[in-house]
Coordinates of C-alpha atoms in Angstrom, one line a residue:
M1 CA -10.7 20.5 -27.0
D2 CA -8.0 23.1 -27.4
S3 CA -8.1 26.0 -29.9
P4 CA -7.7 25.0 -33.6
H5 CA -4.5 27.0 -33.5
S6 CA -3.0 24.8 -30.8
F7 CA -0.4 22.3 -31.9
F8 CA -1.9 19.5 -29.7
L9 CA -5.3 18.0 -30.0
V10 CA -6.1 18.5 -26.4
R11 CA -4.4 19.9 -23.3
L12 CA -4.1 17.3 -20.5
N13 CA -4.7 18.3 -16.9
I14 CA -3.2 16.7 -13.8
V15 CA -6.0 14.1 -13.6
D16 CA -5.5 13.1 -17.2
W17 CA -1.9 12.4 -16.5
L18 CA -2.8 10.3 -13.5
T19 CA -5.2 8.3 -15.8
L20 CA -2.4 7.8 -18.3
S21 CA 0.0 6.7 -15.6
G22 CA -2.1 3.5 -15.6
V23 CA -0.7 2.8 -19.1
V24 CA 2.8 2.9 -17.6
W25 CA 1.9 0.5 -14.9
I26 CA 0.1 -1.9 -17.2
S27 CA 2.9 -1.8 -19.7
L28 CA 5.3 -2.8 -17.0
S29 CA 2.8 -5.5 -16.0
I30 CA 2.8 -7.0 -19.5
G31 CA 6.6 -6.9 -19.6
F32 CA 6.9 -8.7 -16.3
M33 CA 4.3 -11.4 -17.2
L34 CA 6.1 -12.0 -20.5
S35 CA 9.4 -12.6 -18.5
G36 CA 7.7 -14.9 -16.0
H37 CA 7.3 -12.6 -13.1
F38 CA 3.5 -13.1 -12.7
A39 CA 3.3 -11.9 -9.1
L40 CA 5.1 -8.7 -10.0
A41 CA 2.9 -8.3 -13.0
L42 CA -0.2 -8.6 -10.8
S43 CA 1.3 -6.1 -8.4
C44 CA 1.6 -3.5 -11.2
M45 CA -2.0 -4.2 -12.2
C46 CA -3.0 -3.3 -8.6
L47 CA -1.1 0.0 -8.9
A48 CA -2.8 0.7 -12.3
M49 CA -6.2 0.1 -10.7
L50 CA -5.2 2.4 -7.9
C51 CA -4.5 5.2 -10.4
D52 CA -7.9 4.5 -12.0
A53 CA -9.7 4.5 -8.6
F54 CA -8.3 7.9 -7.7
D55 CA -8.5 9.8 -11.0
G56 CA -12.2 10.2 -10.7
L57 CA -11.9 11.3 -7.0
L58 CA -9.3 13.9 -7.9
A59 CA -11.3 15.1 -10.9
R60 CA -14.2 15.9 -8.6
H61 CA -12.0 17.4 -6.0
F62 CA -10.2 19.7 -8.5
K63 CA -13.5 20.3 -10.5
T64 CA -11.8 19.1 -13.7
E65 CA -14.5 16.7 -14.8
R66 CA -15.1 16.7 -18.6
P67 CA -16.3 14.3 -21.3
F68 CA -12.7 13.9 -22.6
G69 CA -11.6 12.5 -19.2
R70 CA -14.3 9.9 -19.2
Y71 CA -13.4 8.7 -22.7
L72 CA -9.7 8.6 -21.9
D73 CA -10.5 6.6 -18.8
G74 CA -12.5 4.1 -20.8
F75 CA -9.7 3.5 -23.3
V76 CA -7.2 3.0 -20.5
D77 CA -9.6 0.7 -18.8
T78 CA -9.7 -1.5 -21.9
L79 CA -6.0 -2.1 -21.5
D80 CA -6.0 -2.3 -17.7
Y81 CA -8.9 -4.6 -17.1
L82 CA -9.5 -6.5 -20.3
V83 CA -6.3 -7.0 -22.4
A84 CA -3.7 -7.3 -19.6
P85 CA -5.7 -9.6 -17.3
M86 CA -6.7 -11.9 -20.1
L87 CA -3.2 -12.0 -21.4
F88 CA -2.1 -12.8 -17.8
L89 CA -4.4 -15.9 -17.8
Y90 CA -3.3 -17.0 -21.3
L91 CA 0.3 -16.9 -20.3
M92 CA -0.5 -18.8 -17.2
G93 CA -1.6 -21.7 -19.4
F94 CA -5.3 -20.8 -19.9
T95 CA -5.0 -21.9 -23.6
E96 CA -7.6 -24.6 -24.2
P97 CA -10.1 -23.8 -27.0
L98 CA -13.0 -23.2 -24.6
Q99 CA -10.8 -21.2 -22.3
V100 CA -9.6 -18.9 -25.2
I101 CA -13.3 -18.4 -26.2
A102 CA -14.0 -17.4 -22.6
L103 CA -11.1 -14.9 -22.7
I104 CA -12.3 -13.4 -26.0
T105 CA -15.9 -13.2 -24.8
F106 CA -14.8 -11.4 -21.6
I107 CA -12.9 -8.8 -23.6
A108 CA -15.8 -8.2 -26.0
A109 CA -18.4 -8.0 -23.2
G110 CA -16.1 -5.6 -21.3
I111 CA -15.7 -3.3 -24.3
V112 CA -19.5 -3.2 -24.7
R113 CA -19.8 -2.5 -20.9
L114 CA -17.3 0.4 -21.1
A115 CA -19.0 1.9 -24.2
V116 CA -22.3 2.0 -22.4
F117 CA -20.7 3.4 -19.3
N118 CA -19.1 6.2 -21.3
E119 CA -22.6 7.1 -22.5
I120 CA -24.7 6.9 -19.3
G121 CA -22.2 6.9 -16.4
N122 CA -23.3 5.6 -13.0
V123 CA -26.9 5.0 -12.1
K124 CA -28.9 5.0 -8.8
N125 CA -29.9 1.7 -7.3
T126 CA -33.0 1.0 -5.2
E127 CA -31.4 2.7 -2.2
Q128 CA -30.9 5.9 -4.3
S129 CA -27.1 5.6 -4.0
L130 CA -24.7 5.5 -7.0
A131 CA -24.2 2.1 -8.5
Y132 CA -22.8 0.5 -11.6
L133 CA -25.1 -0.7 -14.4
G134 CA -23.6 -4.1 -15.3
L135 CA -20.6 -5.7 -13.7
P136 CA -17.7 -3.2 -13.7
V137 CA -14.7 -4.4 -15.6
F138 CA -12.2 -3.8 -12.8
W139 CA -13.4 -7.1 -11.2
S140 CA -11.0 -8.8 -13.6
V141 CA -8.1 -7.7 -11.5
L142 CA -9.8 -8.6 -8.2
L143 CA -10.5 -12.0 -9.7
L144 CA -6.8 -12.5 -10.4
L145 CA -6.0 -11.6 -6.8
V146 CA -7.9 -14.7 -5.8
V147 CA -7.1 -17.0 -8.8
Y148 CA -3.3 -16.6 -8.8
P149 CA -2.7 -17.8 -5.2
L150 CA -5.1 -20.7 -5.9
Y151 CA -3.2 -21.5 -9.0
L152 CA 0.1 -21.6 -7.0
W153 CA -1.4 -24.0 -4.5
F154 CA -3.6 -26.3 -6.6
G155 CA -2.3 -25.9 -10.2
Q156 CA -4.6 -25.7 -13.2
G157 CA -7.0 -28.7 -13.4
L158 CA -10.4 -28.0 -11.8
L159 CA -9.4 -24.4 -11.1
F160 CA -9.2 -23.5 -14.8
D161 CA -12.5 -25.4 -15.5
L162 CA -14.3 -23.4 -12.9
L163 CA -12.6 -20.2 -14.1
T164 CA -13.9 -20.8 -17.6
L165 CA -17.4 -20.9 -16.4
L166 CA -16.9 -17.9 -14.1
L167 CA -15.5 -15.8 -16.9
L168 CA -18.5 -16.6 -19.1
A169 CA -20.8 -15.7 -16.2
M170 CA -19.0 -12.4 -15.6
S171 CA -19.2 -11.6 -19.3
L172 CA -22.9 -12.0 -19.1
A173 CA -23.1 -9.9 -16.0
M174 CA -21.2 -7.1 -17.6
V175 CA -23.8 -6.7 -20.4
S176 CA -26.8 -7.2 -18.1
R177 CA -29.0 -4.5 -16.5
F178 CA -28.2 -5.6 -13.0
T179 CA -26.8 -2.9 -10.7
F180 CA -23.7 -3.5 -8.7
H181 CA -22.3 -1.7 -5.6
K182 CA -20.0 1.2 -6.2
F183 CA -17.0 1.4 -3.8
R184 CA -16.6 4.9 -2.5
S185 CA -14.1 4.6 0.3
P186 CA -10.6 5.9 -0.7
K187 CA -9.1 4.3 2.4
L188 CA -10.5 0.9 1.6
M189 CA -9.3 1.1 -2.0
L190 CA -5.8 2.2 -0.8
A191 CA -5.6 -0.5 1.8
V192 CA -6.7 -3.3 -0.4
L193 CA -4.9 -2.4 -3.6
G194 CA -1.7 -0.9 -2.0
G195 CA -1.5 -3.8 0.5
S196 CA -2.0 -6.4 -2.3
A197 CA 0.7 -4.7 -4.4
L198 CA 3.2 -4.9 -1.6
I199 CA 2.4 -8.5 -0.8
L200 CA 2.7 -9.5 -4.4
L201 CA 6.0 -7.7 -4.6
L202 CA 7.2 -9.8 -1.6
L203 CA 5.9 -13.0 -3.2
D204 CA 7.9 -12.2 -6.4
I205 CA 11.0 -11.8 -4.3
Y206 CA 10.4 -15.2 -2.7
Q207 CA 9.9 -16.8 -6.1
H208 CA 12.9 -15.3 -7.9
Q209 CA 15.4 -14.2 -5.3
T210 CA 18.2 -16.8 -4.5
L211 CA 18.6 -16.7 -0.7
T212 CA 21.4 -18.1 1.4
T213 CA 20.5 -20.3 4.4
Y214 CA 21.2 -17.4 6.7
Q215 CA 19.0 -15.1 4.7
Q216 CA 16.2 -17.7 4.6
Q217 CA 16.4 -17.9 8.4
L218 CA 16.2 -14.1 8.6
T219 CA 13.1 -14.1 6.4
L220 CA 11.5 -16.8 8.5
S221 CA 12.5 -14.7 11.6
A222 CA 10.7 -11.7 10.1
L223 CA 7.5 -13.7 9.7
L224 CA 7.5 -15.6 12.9
L225 CA 9.9 -14.0 15.4
W226 CA 9.8 -10.4 14.2
P227 CA 7.6 -9.4 17.2
L228 CA 10.3 -10.5 19.6
Q229 CA 13.2 -9.0 17.7
L230 CA 11.7 -5.7 16.6
I231 CA 8.1 -4.9 17.3
L232 CA 7.9 -5.3 21.0
P233 CA 11.1 -3.3 21.8
V234 CA 10.0 -0.5 19.5
I235 CA 6.4 -0.5 21.0
V236 CA 7.8 -0.4 24.5
G237 CA 10.3 2.3 23.5
G238 CA 7.5 4.5 22.0
V239 CA 5.2 4.0 25.0
G240 CA 8.0 4.7 27.4
H241 CA 9.0 7.8 25.6
M242 CA 5.4 9.2 25.6
W243 CA 5.1 8.3 29.3
S244 CA 8.3 10.2 30.1
V245 CA 7.1 13.2 28.1
K246 CA 3.8 13.1 30.1
Q247 CA 5.8 12.9 33.4
Q248 CA 8.2 15.6 32.2
H249 CA 11.3 13.6 32.8
L250 CA 14.7 15.1 32.0
P251 CA 13.5 18.6 31.4
S252 CA 17.0 19.9 30.7
L253 CA 17.0 17.8 27.5
T254 CA 13.7 19.3 26.1
Q255 CA 15.7 21.5 23.7
P256 CA 14.6 21.3 20.1
I257 CA 17.0 19.6 17.7
H258 CA 16.3 22.5 15.3
A259 CA 13.2 24.5 16.0
K260 CA 13.0 26.2 12.6
W261 CA 13.5 23.0 10.6
F262 CA 11.7 20.4 12.7
G263 CA 9.6 22.3 15.2
A264 CA 9.7 22.4 19.0
N265 CA 8.4 18.8 19.5
K266 CA 11.5 17.1 18.1
T267 CA 13.9 17.3 21.0
W268 CA 17.1 15.8 22.2
R269 CA 15.2 14.1 25.0
G270 CA 13.1 12.2 22.4
V271 CA 16.3 10.9 20.7
L272 CA 17.8 9.8 23.9
L273 CA 14.8 8.3 25.6
M274 CA 13.5 6.5 22.5
S275 CA 16.9 4.8 22.0
A276 CA 17.3 4.0 25.8
Y277 CA 13.8 2.6 26.2
T278 CA 14.0 0.5 23.0
G279 CA 17.5 -0.7 24.0
L280 CA 16.2 -1.8 27.4
A281 CA 13.2 -3.5 25.9
A282 CA 15.3 -5.3 23.4
W283 CA 17.6 -6.5 26.2
L284 CA 14.5 -7.8 28.1
S285 CA 13.2 -9.5 25.0
Y286 CA 16.3 -11.6 25.1
L287 CA 14.9 -13.2 28.2
L288 CA 11.7 -14.0 26.3
W289 CA 13.7 -15.9 23.7
A290 CA 15.2 -18.0 26.5
L291 CA 11.8 -18.4 28.2
L292 CA 10.3 -19.7 25.0
D293 CA 13.2 -22.0 24.5
L294 CA 14.2 -20.4 21.2
N295 CA 17.6 -19.9 19.8
P296 CA 18.3 -16.2 20.0
P297 CA 20.2 -14.7 17.0
W298 CA 22.5 -12.5 19.3
N299 CA 23.7 -12.3 22.8
S300 CA 22.0 -10.0 25.4
L301 CA 24.4 -7.1 24.9
T302 CA 23.9 -7.2 21.1
F303 CA 20.1 -7.3 21.6
A304 CA 20.5 -4.1 23.7
L305 CA 22.7 -2.4 21.1
V306 CA 20.3 -3.4 18.2
G307 CA 17.4 -2.0 20.3
C308 CA 19.2 1.3 20.8
G309 CA 19.9 1.5 17.0
L310 CA 16.2 0.7 16.2
G311 CA 15.1 3.5 18.6
L312 CA 17.5 6.0 17.0
A313 CA 16.5 5.0 13.5
Y314 CA 12.8 5.3 14.5
T315 CA 13.4 8.9 15.7
L316 CA 15.7 10.2 13.0
A317 CA 13.4 8.9 10.3
E318 CA 10.6 11.2 11.6
L319 CA 12.7 14.3 10.9
P320 CA 12.2 14.6 7.1
N321 CA 8.5 14.3 7.7
S322 CA 8.6 17.1 10.3
W323 CA 10.7 19.3 8.0
L324 CA 8.1 18.9 5.2
K325 CA 5.3 19.7 7.7
R326 CA 7.0 22.9 8.7
R327 CA 7.4 23.9 5.1
C328 CA 3.6 23.4 4.6
N329 CA 2.9 25.5 7.7
I330 CA 1.5 22.6 9.7
P331 CA 2.1 23.3 13.5
P332 CA 4.3 20.9 15.6
G333 CA 2.1 18.0 16.8
G334 CA -0.7 19.1 14.6
A335 CA -2.2 17.7 11.4
A336 CA -3.0 19.1 8.0
D337 CA -6.4 20.9 7.7
Q338 CA -9.4 18.7 6.8
N339 CA -9.7 20.4 3.4
S340 CA -5.9 20.5 2.7
A341 CA -4.7 18.6 -0.4
Y342 CA -1.8 17.4 1.7
R343 CA -3.8 15.8 4.5
G344 CA -3.8 12.3 3.1
L345 CA -0.1 12.5 2.2
F346 CA 0.9 13.5 5.7
I347 CA -1.3 10.9 7.3
A348 CA 0.4 8.3 5.2
L349 CA 3.9 9.7 6.0
D350 CA 3.1 9.7 9.7
Q351 CA 2.6 5.9 9.5
L352 CA 5.5 5.2 7.2
D353 CA 8.3 7.4 8.2
S354 CA 9.6 5.5 11.3
T355 CA 8.9 2.2 9.6
I356 CA 11.1 3.2 6.7
G357 CA 13.9 4.1 9.1
I358 CA 13.6 0.7 10.8
S359 CA 13.6 -1.1 7.4
L360 CA 16.7 0.8 6.3
F361 CA 18.4 0.0 9.7
C362 CA 17.6 -3.7 9.3
G363 CA 18.8 -3.8 5.7
L364 CA 21.9 -1.7 6.0
M365 CA 23.1 -2.4 9.6
L366 CA 21.7 -5.9 10.3
G367 CA 22.1 -7.4 6.8
Y368 CA 18.5 -8.4 6.5
P369 CA 17.5 -9.4 2.9
L370 CA 15.1 -7.2 0.9
S371 CA 12.2 -9.7 1.5
T372 CA 12.5 -9.2 5.3
C373 CA 12.6 -5.4 4.9
V374 CA 9.5 -5.5 2.7
I375 CA 7.7 -7.5 5.4
I376 CA 8.6 -4.9 8.0
L377 CA 7.6 -2.1 5.7
V378 CA 4.1 -3.7 5.2
A379 CA 3.4 -4.7 8.8
G380 CA 5.0 -1.6 10.4
P381 CA 2.4 1.1 9.5
L382 CA -0.5 -1.1 10.5
T383 CA 1.1 -1.7 13.9
A384 CA 2.1 2.0 14.3
L385 CA -1.5 3.1 13.6
A386 CA -2.9 0.7 16.2
I387 CA -0.4 1.8 18.9
K388 CA -0.9 5.5 18.1
R389 CA -4.6 5.1 18.6
W390 CA -4.1 3.3 21.9
L391 CA -1.7 6.1 23.1
Y392 CA -4.3 8.7 22.0
H393 CA -7.1 7.0 24.0
K394 CA -4.7 6.8 27.0
Q395 CA -4.1 10.5 26.6
L396 CA -0.4 9.9 26.1
K397 CA -0.6 11.3 22.5
S398 CA -2.4 14.4 21.3
S399 CA -3.3 12.9 17.9
Q400 CA -4.4 9.4 16.9
F401 CA -2.4 9.7 13.7

């Protein structure tokens, strides 16, 4: 606690603020569920859970662990994992007397579980690794990630009957002395929770956005025909560009766009070749549409022009990331040091930057609806990571990220 002469009861550190940010997300979640946006509400719960997952990691990283942080985390968890999820179920129609009893029991058992955790923390299991004593309360959100899609497909009925029994069983597990596995992989947590939040955002767009017939066709195209329209041309463009760099084609164009701002690796050759290769690949993809007896959205020339635009958007969107790296003294073509606080940020930016450029191009230049752009934004980084690793193993790229 702070000095008695301080105006505030306690001075919050950066990790405490991250913990409290969960209150912001869960408050938004409650507001969305009250207005009928259940998918968006659940998306915000995932983001609140992500804040909770990383505050402990950051506290250990910055060596700011203290009893106050654990107590603060416990109070926020009550809102994140007990009050909000049970309110979510109640507003979904989980209102029969036995169902309400299950909700109240779950909240009470969760409060007991959190109080015990604040006192003893994690324990060691039979394998001498850290584990939870009693079922951790965050399983309420993971449960909703399964229950909500089932609710949309099958309605209440048998699902709510089974859920009543499951909530009572989980309540018992929370106050038991059984040990449960502790997830320790930040990448797994980021992938599951971040991916779920984006998918739920997209689902909310589908549920509440009024689309024209043309926009519906574009959204279907993004789901089923996106590989032919966008992904294959961009992949071919990227591979072709790296091959040309390896073969030292067009050496006269290897002048940096701006060496001080973006580094020596961002050259005019890259801008030209990425656009040219992607445009050529897009023109060839038009033939695939015809071969598969599909109705192409544009003629062959438009395909080529769209491909060139995609290649240009892909390249230009990398420049802000390169500028940030130079400001952080990361060498061109290199990665942040293993111990750097920025390493995770730049690994994420390396996968997202070009995808953001492509999403903006599709939205602003091609008129794609927001739902299509979100699909691209979700699928793009996963595809980019797979291709970059393949290029790395083929020695066409110096880093797999």
